[in-house]
Structure formats: structure tokens, C-alpha cells
Amino acid sequence: MKEMNSTIKNNISELTKLAKKFNCFYLSGLHQGICKPFLVAGHQVGLVRPDVLKHLQRFPEVFRITGKVVELNPAFRDYQERTSKVAEVLQDLRKENEIFALKGWRDECFEVSTPFHHESLLEMDRSATCLFGIRNYGVSVNGYLYHPTKGLCIWLQQRSFTKQTWPGKWDCFVSGGLAVGFGILETCIKEVAEEASVVGELAQKLVSAGCVSFYFESERGLFPNTEYVYDLELPLDFVPKNADGEVETFELLTAEECVQRALSPQFKTTSAPVLMDFLIRKGYINPENEPNYRYIVELLHVPLQTIYNLPKSDISSNGDVQNLEC
Amino acid sequence: MKEMNSTIKNNISELTKLAKKFNCFYLSGLHQGICKPFLVAGHQVGLVRPDVLKHLQRFPEVFRITGKVVELNPAFRDYQERTSKVAEVLQDLRKENEIFALKGWRDECFEVSTPFHHESLLEMDRSATCLFGIRNYGVSVNGYLYHPTKGLCIWLQQRSFTKQTWPGKWDCFVSGGLAVGFGILETCIKEVAEEASVVGELAQKLVSAGCVSFYFESERGLFPNTEYVYDLELPLDFVPKNADGEVETFELLTAEECVQRALSPQFKTTSAPVLMDFLIRKGYINPENEPNYRYIVELLHVPLQTIYNLPKSDISSNGDVQNLEC
């Protein structure tokens, strides 16, 4: 079998631990009930941790906090008003310099929208979405090739030491967040050009291959992340060159080296799902060598689109919630 | 982009309806609380519907039914005893000819096990697992090729009109249930040989590519199914020949024709996830042409491994449940 007789040297059951690590909030915090649902225009769009709540309490004109929920003031009429009112609070908090996540202010906005009809509700700086548990979206590219002697090989990047998040950590070939105003494929094409100088005919070979979803939590906040995944088969003689200063270096690894790198503390935890999904789709991690295969595949696709399931009917006219299961 | 500029003629948003259809129990029945958890040796391994419960009530020495759960008599000591006691009840019920699912008796057993440590608890005829909502497992193979003028093409099979389930319906290239005593790859190799005469070097090209999980309900019962997915790129001149009488015919379809076939009532509903996952992994269904892309990807991987989450500690000494969320 192509790729299926490869031996994975060791630690393959360690992949389950890793899948649990990038889903630490999905598997634990989500069910503890210590976070309050965050509502905008009657829709639950996130969750607020107690450490964030204590800051939001100081802005009652913007955030209405009841026993069970945090609600953006429903008097705000539209996208623009919601966006500017939230931005004012975030700028105040940022000046106080007490919230770790806001030290990584990006001047790049992510959209907050309803999951199904994709109704845009507001936008906020991407450094702040983790404070509200807002679902966020990005693109990730697996740059790979079949080496004549080494078999499946994958290009990884080491992130620049000057990046606000995960500086110096190893990461997928190329990835980027989905900022307001950019399409998914458009973001993908922009990022492969900027991060790895992939342009022209080579960029035309990008193939959409699914998405991964997981719910991570760190000191900075909550990360219900969905990554749109693309594969790019590269020529044997291709060497990526960074064009935007965000990459320290690139390295071509065998599939086995990739597994070991992903399991090491030098790898960006929230990029491991993309790499694991790739190695599963290519048959390198398979039911014959990974005892928790089907559980891992499920942990690569947790139900984020339905996780904030507070129905509108459960919110009474006073903004409080009738029947809450968070 | 390879496969990405293909136009999907119409009905692409119909894929969401289809993904909801094969998850009808996951999205609805699961939360209605009308089914009772089914416990074996202290582990929840399934759910029992009221229409099945009324039959089980007549066998109190085998099934202990309390207000909240159905429990296999904990006095049964081991795999063999549990298996034989359940088989006796099923044979009695089969003779009465009142349960639709048992009319399709197979004389082939599926294993009932705990999800994580894969502890084997008992086995039962595969026609009966849907009466208890037992998780079941199978393998499915996508037989495909890149045609010089038509692009991505996929071989589908029409099921024999004499099959017990879904007779005459269109289905994936090859698939089969995971019976007791057979490995996953082993089942896959056996099925491609029997159903499509794929043997030798060609069978060596099978590539493991993930799994899909979904929770379907029909008149027959409950189907929390996980399919291990394999891809097989076939030569342009290959023509599958059935060797076991279970296939009516095979047909090579373009990707677009496959989408239309999957959406038609002539397609086996519970095989659609494998085909959709394949078309997503190959970039034919992608974020640019399917507005509910990320929701669909999640519906192809619902969390079956954790769906029966009744912790052992919630079961008191009298077999009743302290704190139940079913």
C-alpha cells in the first residue's frame, strides 16, 4: 500500500494526547459552566471567561451582564455601531495593559457572524476575539512532495521570532487568518505568495481538501478555530522563499520527522490539526498504526458550527435566558 | 486550480439537506430524550427506542429496564454469556416476525465494545445492532480516475436487487461491514476482491484517507455509523467485475454526475457521506462553491465516539442513573 507500510517509529499513540491538547476547551472547560454565553443581536456568538468578565463589568453601557449571559447592548443598531462601541472598550482596556491578549494588537479585524446564514454582526481586532470566544477562521496550506527515496515529505516553516503569537515555533508550510474583506481562496493565494513566494502556475495547483475544527484554550483566551485546508504538491527542486518577514526559515521533513516535530514543544499547538489531518488523508497515519484513529478524526472536526446553540426563543425580553445549557 | 474551477451545475446547497438527512438522529432524535441509554457492564453502548423497548420488556431476566435506562443483566459474566443470552432473545423475536429489522437476519456478527479502550463486551447479528443503537463500523472505497477529457471520474455500484438492505440503490464503488474477527484493512482488501475483482498490485494501491461518522435513523432503527475510507486510483481501462453476486452493475460517472446521483432518491443515504467526503478532499466541493462548506465537513464527522457519555459513576448500585443527559 502506498504509504501504508511505513513504520511510524514511536509515540504514535501520543497523537491522541496532542488531539486532546488542542481541544482542551472542547473536552473540559466547555462543560464546566464557568463561562457566560456572549450574545449579539439575539445570537450566541461566543463565551466569556470570568477573568475577562471582571473587565467588561466596568462598561455597562456596552456590555449588559445578567446572571447567565453577557449581551452586547441591543440598542446598538447595526454593524458599524456595534463595531465602534466594542472598539472603544478594547482601546481603553488596551491602554491599561492588563489583558495579555491585547498586547498582541494587530490592526487587522476578524468578523463576528452567525454560523448558518453568515449574517455579519460586527468586526473586532483579531487579538481580541479570544476574549469573547468568537469562532475564527483561517487558511492553511500543506506543501508536500513524494521524494524518490524518502517518500512523502512536507515543507514546514519556523515562525519569525518577532511574531506576536507563537514566535519561533514550527508551523505548517503556509497559513493565515481570514480578515474582513478577503475571500477564502483569495486569502490562500495571498498567503502562499507572501509567506513562500508561491505564485503563477504553481499557485494554480492549490487543491481545497476540507477543513479542521477544534476548540483550544490558553492563557490568552478561547480559540474555537476552523482552518480551511489546501494541499499543494511542490516540485522536487522547489525551495520556498519568504517575502514578508514573518518566517524565520523553512525545512523539508519526512512524514515521520513531521510527526515527531508536531509532538514536540517546538510546534505551534493550534497548527497540529492541519498536519495530522494531512497525514491521515495521505494514509501515513492509518487505522493499522493508530489505535485511536476514529476518535482522532472526530477530534479534528469538532462541531463548532453548532456549539453555541442557545436558541433565540430561550432569550426573554429582559435579555435573560430561560433554559441554558452551557 | 485543479478541479477548483469546475462549475457545479445546480443544487449544490442541496448537499446541506443531504448531510442533515443522514444525520437526522444526530440533529433531532438524540436530543428529544425518548430513547433510553443501553448499558452493558456499566458502559453506555447504545440507545433503545420505545418501539423496541416494548419487546424487550418481555425478557426481564436478560434486560433490566428502569425509569431511565435499559441494562443487560449484570449477572452475565463474560463475552460468551452476554452474547448467547442476547442471541436467544433475538431468535425468539425473529420467530415472531414482528420486528422489521430482524427480517434481514444476516448470520454475521458485529462486535459491541467500549469506545476508547476497545474492550469487547459481546457480539450480535448485524441486523440487530440498529435496535440497540450500537455504534457500527465499516469500510468504504472510492474507486476513481482522472479522465483526460472529463476530469475527475468515480466508479459507483448499483446494489443487487436481492440485498436485504437498500436493494437496487446506487452506492460507493465498494463497501462492507466490519464483522467480528476481521481487521479493517483486511476487510477492505477482501471486499474490493469480492465486489469488484480488484486484486494483486491494484489492491496494493489502496490508500487510507480518514473516516466519516454520522447518526442516521430509519424505520429499521438507529445507525451511529463510522466508515473507514480508502481511495483507489484506477487505470483508465479498468472495468470492475463483481464476483459475489451482491452487485447489479457498475458505472463510471463524472464528479458532477456523482453529485446529482448522490442527491437522487436512487442513492443509498448512508453511503452519501463517503462520496461527499471524497469530493471535498479532491477539491470538487469547495468553500467557493458550497456556502455551508464548514458545516457540512462537521456533519461528516459527528462525535460518535463521545456521544454515549454516561459516566460509570452516574450509575448507582441499583442500576439506576443519578444524573442523566441523553
mmCIF file of N, CA, C and O in Angstrom, chain B residues 111-159:
data_model
loop_
_atom_site.group_PDB
_atom_site.id
_atom_site.type_symbol
_atom_site.label_atom_id
_atom_site.label_comp_id
_atom_site.label_asym_id
_atom_site.label_seq_id
_atom_site.Cartn_x
_atom_site.Cartn_y
_atom_site.Cartn_z
ATOM 1 N N GLU B 111 -19.400 -6.602 16.577
ATOM 2 C CA GLU B 111 -18.952 -6.559 17.954
ATOM 3 C C GLU B 111 -19.518 -5.329 18.664
ATOM 4 O O GLU B 111 -19.634 -4.274 18.064
ATOM 5 N N VAL B 112 -19.839 -5.496 19.939
ATOM 6 C CA VAL B 112 -20.222 -4.362 20.780
ATOM 7 C C VAL B 112 -19.062 -4.134 21.734
ATOM 8 O O VAL B 112 -18.679 -5.041 22.477
ATOM 9 N N SER B 113 -18.471 -2.924 21.683
ATOM 10 C CA SER B 113 -17.309 -2.680 22.539
ATOM 11 C C SER B 113 -17.353 -1.275 23.103
ATOM 12 O O SER B 113 -18.134 -0.432 22.666
ATOM 13 N N THR B 114 -16.500 -1.023 24.102
ATOM 14 C CA THR B 114 -16.389 0.324 24.663
ATOM 15 C C THR B 114 -15.595 1.172 23.663
ATOM 16 O O THR B 114 -14.725 0.649 22.964
ATOM 17 N N PRO B 115 -15.871 2.476 23.590
ATOM 18 C CA PRO B 115 -15.275 3.268 22.518
ATOM 19 C C PRO B 115 -13.773 3.503 22.642
ATOM 20 O O PRO B 115 -13.067 3.513 21.650
ATOM 21 N N PHE B 116 -13.243 3.673 23.836
ATOM 22 C CA PHE B 116 -11.847 4.092 23.935
ATOM 23 C C PHE B 116 -10.861 2.948 24.090
ATOM 24 O O PHE B 116 -9.908 2.835 23.345
ATOM 25 N N HIS B 117 -11.122 2.089 25.054
ATOM 26 C CA HIS B 117 -10.154 1.026 25.264
ATOM 27 C C HIS B 117 -10.507 -0.208 24.443
ATOM 28 O O HIS B 117 -9.851 -1.227 24.539
ATOM 29 N N HIS B 118 -11.576 -0.065 23.608
ATOM 30 C CA HIS B 118 -11.969 -1.129 22.699
ATOM 31 C C HIS B 118 -12.122 -2.465 23.424
ATOM 32 O O HIS B 118 -11.713 -3.502 22.943
ATOM 33 N N GLU B 119 -12.707 -2.391 24.613
ATOM 34 C CA GLU B 119 -12.988 -3.608 25.372
ATOM 35 C C GLU B 119 -14.195 -4.296 24.742
ATOM 36 O O GLU B 119 -15.256 -3.690 24.604
ATOM 37 N N SER B 120 -14.037 -5.542 24.332
ATOM 38 C CA SER B 120 -15.125 -6.280 23.694
ATOM 39 C C SER B 120 -16.111 -6.756 24.745
ATOM 40 O O SER B 120 -15.726 -7.422 25.710
ATOM 41 N N LEU B 121 -17.390 -6.446 24.577
ATOM 42 C CA LEU B 121 -18.390 -6.795 25.583
ATOM 43 C C LEU B 121 -19.262 -7.967 25.153
ATOM 44 O O LEU B 121 -19.604 -8.820 25.955
ATOM 45 N N LEU B 122 -19.659 -7.970 23.889
ATOM 46 C CA LEU B 122 -20.446 -9.081 23.320
ATOM 47 C C LEU B 122 -20.494 -8.895 21.807
ATOM 48 O O LEU B 122 -19.986 -7.906 21.274
ATOM 49 N N GLU B 123 -21.103 -9.869 21.105
ATOM 50 C CA GLU B 123 -21.366 -9.696 19.685
ATOM 51 C C GLU B 123 -22.828 -10.019 19.418
ATOM 52 O O GLU B 123 -23.474 -10.734 20.198
ATOM 53 N N MET B 124 -23.373 -9.405 18.353
ATOM 54 C CA MET B 124 -24.762 -9.726 17.981
ATOM 55 C C MET B 124 -24.908 -9.655 16.461
ATOM 56 O O MET B 124 -24.093 -9.027 15.777
ATOM 57 N N ASP B 125 -25.942 -10.322 15.934
ATOM 58 C CA ASP B 125 -26.151 -10.313 14.494
ATOM 59 C C ASP B 125 -26.247 -8.875 13.990
ATOM 60 O O ASP B 125 -26.860 -8.012 14.628
ATOM 61 N N ARG B 126 -25.645 -8.595 12.824
ATOM 62 C CA ARG B 126 -25.585 -7.218 12.351
ATOM 63 C C ARG B 126 -26.951 -6.627 12.051
ATOM 64 O O ARG B 126 -27.114 -5.409 12.056
ATOM 65 N N SER B 127 -27.953 -7.481 11.831
ATOM 66 C CA SER B 127 -29.300 -6.947 11.592
ATOM 67 C C SER B 127 -29.908 -6.358 12.867
ATOM 68 O O SER B 127 -30.841 -5.571 12.812
ATOM 69 N N ALA B 128 -29.356 -6.739 14.045
ATOM 70 C CA ALA B 128 -29.964 -6.338 15.321
ATOM 71 C C ALA B 128 -29.329 -5.112 15.962
ATOM 72 O O ALA B 128 -29.920 -4.496 16.854
ATOM 73 N N THR B 129 -28.118 -4.730 15.518
ATOM 74 C CA THR B 129 -27.426 -3.631 16.217
ATOM 75 C C THR B 129 -28.234 -2.337 16.168
ATOM 76 O O THR B 129 -28.202 -1.545 17.108
ATOM 77 N N CYS B 130 -29.010 -2.136 15.082
ATOM 78 C CA CYS B 130 -29.791 -0.898 14.973
ATOM 79 C C CYS B 130 -30.935 -0.837 15.983
ATOM 80 O O CYS B 130 -31.451 0.241 16.269
ATOM 81 N N LEU B 131 -31.329 -1.969 16.547
ATOM 82 C CA LEU B 131 -32.387 -1.971 17.571
ATOM 83 C C LEU B 131 -31.878 -1.403 18.891
ATOM 84 O O LEU B 131 -32.638 -0.919 19.715
ATOM 85 N N PHE B 132 -30.563 -1.475 19.093
ATOM 86 C CA PHE B 132 -29.942 -1.018 20.342
ATOM 87 C C PHE B 132 -29.091 0.248 20.142
ATOM 88 O O PHE B 132 -28.437 0.702 21.063
ATOM 89 N N GLY B 133 -29.092 0.794 18.932
ATOM 90 C CA GLY B 133 -28.274 1.984 18.660
ATOM 91 C C GLY B 133 -26.795 1.742 18.885
ATOM 92 O O GLY B 133 -26.060 2.640 19.302
ATOM 93 N N ILE B 134 -26.355 0.496 18.607
ATOM 94 C CA ILE B 134 -24.937 0.148 18.783
ATOM 95 C C ILE B 134 -24.121 0.832 17.677
ATOM 96 O O ILE B 134 -24.476 0.761 16.499
ATOM 97 N N ARG B 135 -23.012 1.469 18.050
ATOM 98 C CA ARG B 135 -22.098 2.049 17.051
ATOM 99 C C ARG B 135 -21.641 0.951 16.114
ATOM 100 O O ARG B 135 -21.214 -0.112 16.574
ATOM 101 N N ASN B 136 -21.736 1.179 14.804
ATOM 102 C CA ASN B 136 -21.145 0.156 13.945
ATOM 103 C C ASN B 136 -20.180 0.716 12.929
ATOM 104 O O ASN B 136 -20.181 1.917 12.636
ATOM 105 N N TYR B 137 -19.338 -0.171 12.426
ATOM 106 C CA TYR B 137 -18.157 0.210 11.673
ATOM 107 C C TYR B 137 -18.096 -0.536 10.356
ATOM 108 O O TYR B 137 -18.464 -1.710 10.275
ATOM 109 N N GLY B 138 -17.640 0.167 9.314
ATOM 110 C CA GLY B 138 -17.478 -0.461 8.019
ATOM 111 C C GLY B 138 -16.320 0.161 7.264
ATOM 112 O O GLY B 138 -15.677 1.102 7.753
ATOM 113 N N VAL B 139 -16.023 -0.394 6.102
ATOM 114 C CA VAL B 139 -15.012 0.197 5.218
ATOM 115 C C VAL B 139 -15.701 0.586 3.917
ATOM 116 O O VAL B 139 -16.650 -0.076 3.493
ATOM 117 N N SER B 140 -15.229 1.689 3.313
ATOM 118 C CA SER B 140 -15.754 2.125 2.019
ATOM 119 C C SER B 140 -14.595 2.546 1.145
ATOM 120 O O SER B 140 -13.647 3.173 1.625
ATOM 121 N N VAL B 141 -14.689 2.205 -0.140
ATOM 122 C CA VAL B 141 -13.604 2.513 -1.063
ATOM 123 C C VAL B 141 -14.123 3.414 -2.191
ATOM 124 O O VAL B 141 -15.141 3.118 -2.813
ATOM 125 N N ASN B 142 -13.404 4.536 -2.410
ATOM 126 C CA ASN B 142 -13.667 5.392 -3.553
ATOM 127 C C ASN B 142 -12.768 4.941 -4.702
ATOM 128 O O ASN B 142 -11.541 5.102 -4.631
ATOM 129 N N GLY B 143 -13.362 4.361 -5.763
ATOM 130 C CA GLY B 143 -12.601 3.984 -6.953
ATOM 131 C C GLY B 143 -12.720 5.122 -7.952
ATOM 132 O O GLY B 143 -13.825 5.478 -8.358
ATOM 133 N N TYR B 144 -11.596 5.735 -8.317
ATOM 134 C CA TYR B 144 -11.669 6.950 -9.136
ATOM 135 C C TYR B 144 -10.542 6.984 -10.148
ATOM 136 O O TYR B 144 -9.585 6.198 -10.094
ATOM 137 N N LEU B 145 -10.636 7.949 -11.082
ATOM 138 C CA LEU B 145 -9.554 8.196 -12.033
ATOM 139 C C LEU B 145 -9.673 9.621 -12.558
ATOM 140 O O LEU B 145 -10.728 10.252 -12.423
ATOM 141 N N TYR B 146 -8.578 10.129 -13.078
ATOM 142 C CA TYR B 146 -8.620 11.428 -13.758
ATOM 143 C C TYR B 146 -8.693 11.160 -15.253
ATOM 144 O O TYR B 146 -7.728 10.704 -15.854
ATOM 145 N N HIS B 147 -9.852 11.404 -15.831
ATOM 146 C CA HIS B 147 -10.077 11.147 -17.252
ATOM 147 C C HIS B 147 -9.479 12.302 -18.070
ATOM 148 O O HIS B 147 -9.590 13.459 -17.666
ATOM 149 N N PRO B 148 -8.819 11.977 -19.212
ATOM 150 C CA PRO B 148 -8.143 13.034 -19.979
ATOM 151 C C PRO B 148 -9.074 14.181 -20.411
ATOM 152 O O PRO B 148 -8.634 15.333 -20.491
ATOM 153 N N THR B 149 -10.322 13.889 -20.679
ATOM 154 C CA THR B 149 -11.220 14.986 -21.085
ATOM 155 C C THR B 149 -12.303 15.305 -20.040
ATOM 156 O O THR B 149 -12.709 16.451 -19.906
ATOM 157 N N LYS B 150 -12.725 14.298 -19.272
ATOM 158 C CA LYS B 150 -13.839 14.522 -18.338
ATOM 159 C C LYS B 150 -13.386 14.926 -16.933
ATOM 160 O O LYS B 150 -14.218 15.218 -16.071
ATOM 161 N N GLY B 151 -12.079 14.906 -16.664
ATOM 162 C CA GLY B 151 -11.593 15.244 -15.324
ATOM 163 C C GLY B 151 -11.866 14.123 -14.334
ATOM 164 O O GLY B 151 -11.916 12.934 -14.698
ATOM 165 N N LEU B 152 -12.083 14.511 -13.078
ATOM 166 C CA LEU B 152 -12.303 13.527 -12.014
ATOM 167 C C LEU B 152 -13.549 12.681 -12.290
ATOM 168 O O LEU B 152 -14.644 13.214 -12.467
ATOM 169 N N CYS B 153 -13.360 11.360 -12.356
ATOM 170 C CA CYS B 153 -14.483 10.435 -12.557
ATOM 171 C C CYS B 153 -14.462 9.381 -11.445
ATOM 172 O O CYS B 153 -13.391 9.021 -10.934
ATOM 173 N N ILE B 154 -15.650 8.889 -11.077
ATOM 174 C CA ILE B 154 -15.786 7.965 -9.941
ATOM 175 C C ILE B 154 -16.647 6.760 -10.361
ATOM 176 O O ILE B 154 -17.682 6.937 -11.010
ATOM 177 N N TRP B 155 -16.165 5.568 -10.018
ATOM 178 C CA TRP B 155 -16.954 4.358 -10.239
ATOM 179 C C TRP B 155 -17.967 4.202 -9.108
ATOM 180 O O TRP B 155 -17.603 4.227 -7.927
ATOM 181 N N LEU B 156 -19.234 4.024 -9.443
ATOM 182 C CA LEU B 156 -20.262 3.704 -8.449
ATOM 183 C C LEU B 156 -20.817 2.316 -8.747
ATOM 184 O O LEU B 156 -20.753 1.846 -9.883
ATOM 185 N N GLN B 157 -21.359 1.684 -7.724
ATOM 186 C CA GLN B 157 -22.021 0.391 -7.946
ATOM 187 C C GLN B 157 -23.517 0.527 -7.684
ATOM 188 O O GLN B 157 -23.960 1.341 -6.854
ATOM 189 N N GLN B 158 -24.286 -0.253 -8.430
ATOM 190 C CA GLN B 158 -25.694 -0.402 -8.069
ATOM 191 C C GLN B 158 -25.809 -1.702 -7.284
ATOM 192 O O GLN B 158 -25.341 -2.754 -7.750
ATOM 193 N N ARG B 159 -26.415 -1.658 -6.109
ATOM 194 C CA ARG B 159 -26.544 -2.835 -5.260
ATOM 195 C C ARG B 159 -27.497 -3.847 -5.886
ATOM 196 O O ARG B 159 -28.460 -3.476 -6.571
#
